Amino acid sequence: MEQIRNLDQLLVYAKEVGPKKISVACAEDAEVMEAVENARKAGIANAFLVGNADKIKEVTDKLGIDLANYEIVDERGGEAAAALKAVELVSSGEAQIVMKGMVATANFLRGVLNKEKGLRSGKTLSHVYIHQIKGYDRVFFISDPAFNMYPELKVKVDIVKNVVELAHAFGVACPKVAALAAVEVVNPDMPPTIDAAILTQMNRRGQIKGCLIDGPLALDNAVSPESAHHKGIKSDVAGYADILHVPTIESGNMLAKAIVYFSENKTAGIVLGAKAPIVLTSRADSAEAKLLSIASACALAAHQGK
């Protein structure tokens, strides 16, 4: 497939490989239902709506959404039961994507990680933000800015592998991964620089495949060829990174939100590492971001289904 270089192209591609089936846990959520309806109208996804059928109808009536376009799974046993049922629809193969609705994240993830009916894959769950930023010829993948707080090296390896698979789903044949730190030299007093160097060496020895990793790289020389040249960095990744692998949740969270609030951008985000893509959006996310998150999950589901 051709590389997806912006999120408008993502919507086109998601329609080409769709519609995929989403299972929405506790669908009595107006903002989530608006996103799901937009995805349906765009030809990207159809959905099971799991939860209290009366409350779902109350929400969709206010939004003018015709429930005849959806399959309702009436589950009145509480949000934990609804979350588990939504996950079960995916693990059984009836849906390809699970999406969090009006349910606490902890209850939602308990369903995802349920030993009998959940979506455990043996991998680490990690989050990724996908950004289209004005002035760049590609999308950026930032991981992990939301799930793993201070990952040790083994977890960082899993995080990289997760996001590389997503980049492949976006048509990036050999994504360039910048293992970020505050500086671009190894400093024994700065553990992220050591982990970055180890990730780089693991990639060179074939322990992490399907990508090209270099680090430690500071943010400027990861995305700016001029900065990399000025600092004398000779690297196929420096200046041209697709994936920005962040060392901690603070650095990733701040970087992602700086992009959202300080640049002209479009943004999506999903959870990786389960047997199926997980859409877990924030109430602060725009309607467009929620739609693009669903589209990202559809692209990944299509890749995993090959």
mmCIF file of C-alpha atoms in Angstrom:
data_model
loop_
_atom_site.group_PDB
_atom_site.id
_atom_site.type_symbol
_atom_site.label_atom_id
_atom_site.label_comp_id
_atom_site.label_asym_id
_atom_site.label_seq_id
_atom_site.Cartn_x
_atom_site.Cartn_y
_atom_site.Cartn_z
ATOM 1 C CA MET A 1 0.000 0.000 0.000
ATOM 2 C CA GLU A 2 0.977 3.621 -0.470
ATOM 3 C CA GLN A 3 2.275 5.407 2.643
ATOM 4 C CA ILE A 4 -0.347 7.449 4.489
ATOM 5 C CA ARG A 5 1.295 10.859 4.883
ATOM 6 C CA ASN A 6 -1.611 12.825 6.357
ATOM 7 C CA LEU A 7 -4.810 12.067 8.223
ATOM 8 C CA ASP A 8 -7.071 13.026 5.334
ATOM 9 C CA GLN A 9 -5.448 10.151 3.426
ATOM 10 C CA LEU A 10 -6.111 7.983 6.480
ATOM 11 C CA LEU A 11 -9.855 8.601 6.204
ATOM 12 C CA VAL A 12 -9.789 7.643 2.531
ATOM 13 C CA TYR A 13 -7.853 4.461 3.271
ATOM 14 C CA ALA A 14 -10.089 3.506 6.210
ATOM 15 C CA LYS A 15 -13.079 3.725 3.877
ATOM 16 C CA GLU A 16 -11.292 1.539 1.312
ATOM 17 C CA VAL A 17 -10.625 -1.229 3.849
ATOM 18 C CA GLY A 18 -13.887 -0.717 5.763
ATOM 19 C CA PRO A 19 -16.367 -0.718 7.084
ATOM 20 C CA LYS A 20 -14.946 -2.449 10.152
ATOM 21 C CA LYS A 21 -17.132 -3.449 13.085
ATOM 22 C CA ILE A 22 -16.686 -1.600 16.391
ATOM 23 C CA SER A 23 -17.973 -2.851 19.721
ATOM 24 C CA VAL A 24 -18.749 0.174 21.917
ATOM 25 C CA ALA A 25 -18.649 -0.469 25.666
ATOM 26 C CA CYS A 26 -21.373 1.509 27.494
ATOM 27 C CA ALA A 27 -22.557 3.344 24.399
ATOM 28 C CA GLU A 28 -24.751 5.744 26.382
ATOM 29 C CA ASP A 29 -22.180 8.497 25.784
ATOM 30 C CA ALA A 30 -23.156 11.399 23.539
ATOM 31 C CA GLU A 31 -19.625 12.351 22.454
ATOM 32 C CA VAL A 32 -18.655 8.778 21.623
ATOM 33 C CA MET A 33 -21.913 8.187 19.770
ATOM 34 C CA GLU A 34 -21.359 11.314 17.712
ATOM 35 C CA ALA A 35 -17.947 9.954 16.655
ATOM 36 C CA VAL A 36 -19.352 6.500 15.911
ATOM 37 C CA GLU A 37 -22.153 8.020 13.804
ATOM 38 C CA ASN A 38 -19.612 10.123 11.894
ATOM 39 C CA ALA A 39 -17.584 6.965 11.225
ATOM 40 C CA ARG A 40 -20.687 5.153 9.998
ATOM 41 C CA LYS A 41 -21.623 8.011 7.668
ATOM 42 C CA ALA A 42 -18.060 8.093 6.337
ATOM 43 C CA GLY A 43 -18.257 4.393 5.491
ATOM 44 C CA ILE A 44 -15.449 3.571 7.898
ATOM 45 C CA ALA A 45 -17.226 1.528 10.562
ATOM 46 C CA ASN A 46 -20.450 0.006 11.785
ATOM 47 C CA ALA A 47 -21.055 -0.749 15.436
ATOM 48 C CA PHE A 48 -22.481 -2.895 18.169
ATOM 49 C CA LEU A 49 -23.808 -0.593 20.902
ATOM 50 C CA VAL A 50 -23.435 -2.374 24.238
ATOM 51 C CA GLY A 51 -25.082 -1.080 27.408
ATOM 52 C CA ASN A 52 -28.437 -0.049 28.816
ATOM 53 C CA ALA A 53 -30.659 0.054 25.722
ATOM 54 C CA ASP A 54 -33.014 2.666 27.206
ATOM 55 C CA LYS A 55 -30.165 5.039 28.039
ATOM 56 C CA ILE A 56 -28.577 4.500 24.639
ATOM 57 C CA LYS A 57 -31.869 5.394 22.968
ATOM 58 C CA GLU A 58 -32.199 8.495 25.141
ATOM 59 C CA VAL A 59 -28.767 9.697 24.042
ATOM 60 C CA THR A 60 -29.171 8.873 20.366
ATOM 61 C CA ASP A 61 -32.647 10.459 20.188
ATOM 62 C CA LYS A 62 -31.172 13.757 21.383
ATOM 63 C CA LEU A 63 -28.478 13.508 18.700
ATOM 64 C CA GLY A 64 -30.913 12.539 15.961
ATOM 65 C CA ILE A 65 -29.181 9.193 15.407
ATOM 66 C CA ASP A 66 -31.299 6.415 13.890
ATOM 67 C CA LEU A 67 -30.693 3.235 15.906
ATOM 68 C CA ALA A 68 -31.918 1.174 12.961
ATOM 69 C CA ASN A 69 -28.360 1.554 11.630
ATOM 70 C CA TYR A 70 -26.879 -0.228 14.658
ATOM 71 C CA GLU A 71 -26.998 -3.534 16.515
ATOM 72 C CA ILE A 72 -27.979 -2.992 20.155
ATOM 73 C CA VAL A 73 -26.741 -5.374 22.852
ATOM 74 C CA ASP A 74 -28.845 -4.637 25.935
ATOM 75 C CA GLU A 75 -26.638 -5.197 28.985
ATOM 76 C CA ARG A 76 -27.997 -3.844 32.289
ATOM 77 C CA GLY A 77 -25.605 -5.524 34.687
ATOM 78 C CA GLY A 78 -23.494 -2.387 35.183
ATOM 79 C CA GLU A 79 -20.543 -0.892 33.354
ATOM 80 C CA ALA A 80 -18.132 -3.719 34.149
ATOM 81 C CA ALA A 81 -20.526 -6.280 32.656
ATOM 82 C CA ALA A 82 -21.113 -4.087 29.601
ATOM 83 C CA ALA A 83 -17.386 -3.605 29.104
ATOM 84 C CA LEU A 84 -16.759 -7.339 29.271
ATOM 85 C CA LYS A 85 -19.595 -8.044 26.835
ATOM 86 C CA ALA A 86 -18.218 -5.456 24.406
ATOM 87 C CA VAL A 87 -14.780 -7.057 24.611
ATOM 88 C CA GLU A 88 -16.256 -10.530 24.162
ATOM 89 C CA LEU A 89 -17.814 -9.458 20.855
ATOM 90 C CA VAL A 90 -14.296 -8.716 19.640
ATOM 91 C CA SER A 91 -12.590 -11.809 21.069
ATOM 92 C CA SER A 92 -15.309 -13.960 19.475
ATOM 93 C CA GLY A 93 -14.636 -12.384 16.086
ATOM 94 C CA GLU A 94 -17.975 -10.592 15.686
ATOM 95 C CA ALA A 95 -16.238 -7.187 15.830
ATOM 96 C CA GLN A 96 -12.689 -6.090 15.016
ATOM 97 C CA ILE A 97 -12.314 -3.042 17.304
ATOM 98 C CA VAL A 98 -13.389 -2.217 20.850
ATOM 99 C CA MET A 99 -14.132 1.358 21.939
ATOM 100 C CA LYS A 100 -14.574 2.824 25.395
ATOM 101 C CA GLY A 101 -17.840 4.647 26.044
ATOM 102 C CA MET A 102 -19.398 5.795 29.335
ATOM 103 C CA VAL A 103 -17.309 3.448 31.470
ATOM 104 C CA ALA A 104 -14.463 4.020 33.911
ATOM 105 C CA THR A 105 -11.114 3.249 32.293
ATOM 106 C CA ALA A 106 -10.268 0.727 35.029
ATOM 107 C CA ASN A 107 -13.453 -1.277 34.391
ATOM 108 C CA PHE A 108 -12.943 -1.066 30.647
ATOM 109 C CA LEU A 109 -9.377 -2.392 30.892
ATOM 110 C CA ARG A 110 -10.457 -5.172 33.247
ATOM 111 C CA GLY A 111 -12.668 -6.391 30.430
ATOM 112 C CA VAL A 112 -9.841 -6.092 27.907
ATOM 113 C CA LEU A 113 -7.517 -8.078 30.197
ATOM 114 C CA ASN A 114 -10.057 -10.701 31.273
ATOM 115 C CA LYS A 115 -8.307 -14.076 31.146
ATOM 116 C CA GLU A 116 -11.216 -15.971 29.583
ATOM 117 C CA LYS A 117 -12.962 -13.483 27.292
ATOM 118 C CA GLY A 118 -10.491 -10.640 26.987
ATOM 119 C CA LEU A 119 -7.954 -9.535 24.404
ATOM 120 C CA ARG A 120 -4.674 -10.482 26.058
ATOM 121 C CA SER A 121 -1.939 -11.095 23.491
ATOM 122 C CA GLY A 122 1.056 -11.498 25.784
ATOM 123 C CA LYS A 123 2.298 -8.060 24.704
ATOM 124 C CA THR A 124 2.479 -4.871 26.736
ATOM 125 C CA LEU A 125 -0.451 -2.508 26.235
ATOM 126 C CA SER A 126 0.758 0.909 25.108
ATOM 127 C CA HIS A 127 -0.731 4.133 23.815
ATOM 128 C CA VAL A 128 0.187 6.064 20.702
ATOM 129 C CA TYR A 129 -0.697 9.535 19.474
ATOM 130 C CA ILE A 130 -0.695 10.046 15.722
ATOM 131 C CA HIS A 131 -0.073 13.627 14.602
ATOM 132 C CA GLN A 132 -0.322 15.436 11.302
ATOM 133 C CA ILE A 133 1.604 18.701 11.740
ATOM 134 C CA LYS A 134 1.635 21.529 9.227
ATOM 135 C CA GLY A 135 4.994 21.814 7.467
ATOM 136 C CA TYR A 136 5.910 18.117 7.611
ATOM 137 C CA ASP A 137 5.589 15.548 4.813
ATOM 138 C CA ARG A 138 4.571 12.656 7.065
ATOM 139 C CA VAL A 139 2.615 11.792 10.177
ATOM 140 C CA PHE A 140 4.397 11.334 13.511
ATOM 141 C CA PHE A 141 3.726 8.511 15.945
ATOM 142 C CA ILE A 142 4.429 9.369 19.619
ATOM 143 C CA SER A 143 4.579 6.485 22.060
ATOM 144 C CA ASP A 144 3.981 5.973 24.921
ATOM 145 C CA PRO A 145 2.447 9.221 26.239
ATOM 146 C CA ALA A 146 -0.412 7.800 28.323
ATOM 147 C CA PHE A 147 -0.138 4.222 29.606
ATOM 148 C CA ASN A 148 3.331 3.176 30.759
ATOM 149 C CA MET A 149 4.730 5.694 33.221
ATOM 150 C CA TYR A 150 8.420 4.847 33.666
ATOM 151 C CA PRO A 151 8.958 1.778 31.487
ATOM 152 C CA GLU A 152 12.013 -0.382 31.986
ATOM 153 C CA LEU A 153 13.974 -1.483 28.936
ATOM 154 C CA LYS A 154 11.972 -4.683 28.336
ATOM 155 C CA VAL A 155 8.734 -2.689 28.260
ATOM 156 C CA LYS A 156 10.284 -0.072 25.977
ATOM 157 C CA VAL A 157 11.086 -2.844 23.508
ATOM 158 C CA ASP A 158 7.412 -3.889 23.520
ATOM 159 C CA ILE A 159 6.288 -0.275 23.086
ATOM 160 C CA VAL A 160 8.537 0.141 20.050
ATOM 161 C CA LYS A 161 7.335 -3.130 18.502
ATOM 162 C CA ASN A 162 3.690 -2.086 19.010
ATOM 163 C CA VAL A 163 4.071 1.272 17.305
ATOM 164 C CA VAL A 164 6.191 -0.141 14.480
ATOM 165 C CA GLU A 165 3.297 -2.471 13.633
ATOM 166 C CA LEU A 166 0.967 0.537 13.504
ATOM 167 C CA ALA A 167 3.381 2.413 11.242
ATOM 168 C CA HIS A 168 3.405 -0.606 8.918
ATOM 169 C CA ALA A 169 -0.411 -0.414 8.892
ATOM 170 C CA PHE A 170 -0.020 3.176 7.669
ATOM 171 C CA GLY A 171 2.159 1.952 4.808
ATOM 172 C CA VAL A 172 5.510 3.010 6.303
ATOM 173 C CA ALA A 173 7.647 0.104 5.090
ATOM 174 C CA CYS A 174 10.619 0.720 7.395
ATOM 175 C CA PRO A 175 9.695 3.382 9.951
ATOM 176 C CA LYS A 176 12.496 5.493 11.375
ATOM 177 C CA VAL A 177 12.378 5.415 15.183
ATOM 178 C CA ALA A 178 14.026 8.181 17.202
ATOM 179 C CA ALA A 179 14.723 7.004 20.744
ATOM 180 C CA LEU A 180 14.396 10.368 22.446
ATOM 181 C CA ALA A 181 16.289 11.816 25.358
ATOM 182 C CA ALA A 182 17.268 15.318 26.480
ATOM 183 C CA VAL A 183 20.614 15.040 24.691
ATOM 184 C CA GLU A 184 22.041 13.109 21.766
ATOM 185 C CA VAL A 185 25.016 11.586 23.576
ATOM 186 C CA VAL A 186 25.118 8.692 26.025
ATOM 187 C CA ASN A 187 25.430 9.998 29.572
ATOM 188 C CA PRO A 188 25.623 7.435 32.421
ATOM 189 C CA ASP A 189 23.879 9.952 34.693
ATOM 190 C CA MET A 190 20.853 10.084 32.329
ATOM 191 C CA PRO A 191 19.249 6.600 32.147
ATOM 192 C CA PRO A 192 17.062 7.404 29.086
ATOM 193 C CA THR A 193 20.217 7.901 27.016
ATOM 194 C CA ILE A 194 21.460 4.442 27.981
ATOM 195 C CA ASP A 195 18.131 2.769 27.137
ATOM 196 C CA ALA A 196 18.067 4.616 23.810
ATOM 197 C CA ALA A 197 21.536 3.359 22.944
ATOM 198 C CA ILE A 198 20.583 -0.215 23.852
ATOM 199 C CA LEU A 199 17.429 -0.056 21.713
ATOM 200 C CA THR A 200 19.595 1.151 18.826
ATOM 201 C CA GLN A 201 22.021 -1.735 19.232
ATOM 202 C CA MET A 202 19.201 -4.288 19.587
ATOM 203 C CA ASN A 203 17.790 -3.033 16.283
ATOM 204 C CA ARG A 204 21.176 -3.302 14.575
ATOM 205 C CA ARG A 205 21.528 -6.892 15.750
ATOM 206 C CA GLY A 206 18.052 -7.873 14.549
ATOM 207 C CA GLN A 207 16.384 -8.136 17.954
ATOM 208 C CA ILE A 208 13.884 -5.427 16.986
ATOM 209 C CA LYS A 209 12.866 -5.838 13.359
ATOM 210 C CA GLY A 210 10.912 -3.950 10.714
ATOM 211 C CA CYS A 211 12.283 -0.517 11.525
ATOM 212 C CA LEU A 212 15.403 1.595 11.850
ATOM 213 C CA ILE A 213 16.202 2.888 15.359
ATOM 214 C CA ASP A 214 18.708 5.506 16.404
ATOM 215 C CA GLY A 215 19.280 7.163 19.735
ATOM 216 C CA PRO A 216 19.722 8.860 21.955
ATOM 217 C CA LEU A 217 18.407 11.753 19.882
ATOM 218 C CA ALA A 218 17.104 15.047 21.213
ATOM 219 C CA LEU A 219 13.801 16.170 19.717
ATOM 220 C CA ASP A 220 15.342 18.865 17.530
ATOM 221 C CA ASN A 221 17.769 16.554 15.782
ATOM 222 C CA ALA A 222 15.126 13.826 15.475
ATOM 223 C CA VAL A 223 12.819 15.957 13.316
ATOM 224 C CA SER A 224 15.047 18.685 11.848
ATOM 225 C CA PRO A 225 17.693 17.753 9.221
ATOM 226 C CA GLU A 226 19.268 21.173 9.722
ATOM 227 C CA SER A 227 19.668 20.602 13.453
ATOM 228 C CA ALA A 228 21.135 17.145 12.912
ATOM 229 C CA HIS A 229 23.591 18.505 10.332
ATOM 230 C CA HIS A 230 24.572 21.421 12.589
ATOM 231 C CA LYS A 231 25.390 19.000 15.409
ATOM 232 C CA GLY A 232 27.333 16.701 13.103
ATOM 233 C CA ILE A 233 25.022 13.718 13.613
ATOM 234 C CA LYS A 234 25.400 11.099 10.872
ATOM 235 C CA SER A 235 22.261 8.993 10.950
ATOM 236 C CA ASP A 236 19.537 7.780 8.593
ATOM 237 C CA VAL A 237 16.998 8.547 11.327
ATOM 238 C CA ALA A 238 18.116 11.984 12.535
ATOM 239 C CA GLY A 239 15.964 14.685 10.971
ATOM 240 C CA TYR A 240 13.579 12.193 9.375
ATOM 241 C CA ALA A 241 12.001 10.257 12.250
ATOM 242 C CA ASP A 242 8.521 8.779 11.820
ATOM 243 C CA ILE A 243 8.236 7.434 15.366
ATOM 244 C CA LEU A 244 9.151 9.503 18.417
ATOM 245 C CA HIS A 245 9.781 7.009 21.209
ATOM 246 C CA VAL A 246 9.579 8.915 24.483
ATOM 247 C CA PRO A 247 11.323 7.739 27.688
ATOM 248 C CA THR A 248 8.590 8.586 30.219
ATOM 249 C CA ILE A 249 4.914 9.429 30.415
ATOM 250 C CA GLU A 250 5.632 13.076 31.298
ATOM 251 C CA SER A 251 7.822 13.699 28.275
ATOM 252 C CA GLY A 252 5.358 11.996 25.945
ATOM 253 C CA ASN A 253 2.281 13.631 27.393
ATOM 254 C CA MET A 254 3.797 17.100 27.262
ATOM 255 C CA LEU A 255 5.118 16.609 23.732
ATOM 256 C CA ALA A 256 1.756 15.383 22.426
ATOM 257 C CA LYS A 257 -0.209 18.168 24.087
ATOM 258 C CA ALA A 258 2.290 20.801 22.952
ATOM 259 C CA ILE A 259 1.667 19.657 19.392
ATOM 260 C CA VAL A 260 -2.109 19.820 19.866
ATOM 261 C CA TYR A 261 -2.168 23.287 21.427
ATOM 262 C CA PHE A 262 0.847 25.021 19.853
ATOM 263 C CA SER A 263 0.691 23.907 16.216
ATOM 264 C CA GLU A 264 -1.682 23.548 13.295
ATOM 265 C CA ASN A 265 -2.365 19.846 13.505
ATOM 266 C CA LYS A 266 -4.729 16.907 13.351
ATOM 267 C CA THR A 267 -4.477 14.190 15.974
ATOM 268 C CA ALA A 268 -5.621 10.643 16.672
ATOM 269 C CA GLY A 269 -4.806 8.134 19.386
ATOM 270 C CA ILE A 270 -5.325 4.435 20.075
ATOM 271 C CA VAL A 271 -4.157 1.677 22.409
ATOM 272 C CA LEU A 272 -1.891 -1.035 21.015
ATOM 273 C CA GLY A 273 -0.691 -4.448 22.129
ATOM 274 C CA ALA A 274 -4.001 -6.298 22.490
ATOM 275 C CA LYS A 275 -5.401 -8.854 20.046
ATOM 276 C CA ALA A 276 -7.422 -6.045 18.457
ATOM 277 C CA PRO A 277 -7.174 -2.251 18.283
ATOM 278 C CA ILE A 278 -8.599 -0.312 21.229
ATOM 279 C CA VAL A 279 -10.117 3.157 20.875
ATOM 280 C CA LEU A 280 -9.899 4.964 24.195
ATOM 281 C CA THR A 281 -10.449 8.673 23.672
ATOM 282 C CA SER A 282 -10.514 11.576 26.108
ATOM 283 C CA ARG A 283 -13.463 13.905 26.651
ATOM 284 C CA ALA A 284 -11.075 16.716 25.750
ATOM 285 C CA ASP A 285 -10.557 15.209 22.285
ATOM 286 C CA SER A 286 -12.356 16.954 19.432
ATOM 287 C CA ALA A 287 -15.009 15.182 17.357
ATOM 288 C CA GLU A 288 -12.466 15.110 14.527
ATOM 289 C CA ALA A 289 -9.833 13.483 16.758
ATOM 290 C CA LYS A 290 -12.303 10.787 17.816
ATOM 291 C CA LEU A 291 -13.186 10.056 14.180
ATOM 292 C CA LEU A 292 -9.506 9.898 13.214
ATOM 293 C CA SER A 293 -8.856 7.565 16.156
ATOM 294 C CA ILE A 294 -11.534 5.197 14.840
ATOM 295 C CA ALA A 295 -9.989 5.441 11.361
ATOM 296 C CA SER A 296 -6.547 4.595 12.805
ATOM 297 C CA ALA A 297 -8.001 1.533 14.503
ATOM 298 C CA CYS A 298 -9.612 0.480 11.203
ATOM 299 C CA ALA A 299 -6.268 0.752 9.415
ATOM 300 C CA LEU A 300 -4.596 -1.382 12.088
ATOM 301 C CA ALA A 301 -7.434 -3.932 12.048
ATOM 302 C CA ALA A 302 -7.062 -4.244 8.264
ATOM 303 C CA HIS A 303 -3.303 -4.796 8.654
ATOM 304 C CA GLN A 304 -3.771 -7.408 11.386
ATOM 305 C CA GLY A 305 -6.404 -9.187 9.301
ATOM 306 C CA LYS A 306 -4.063 -9.779 6.364
#
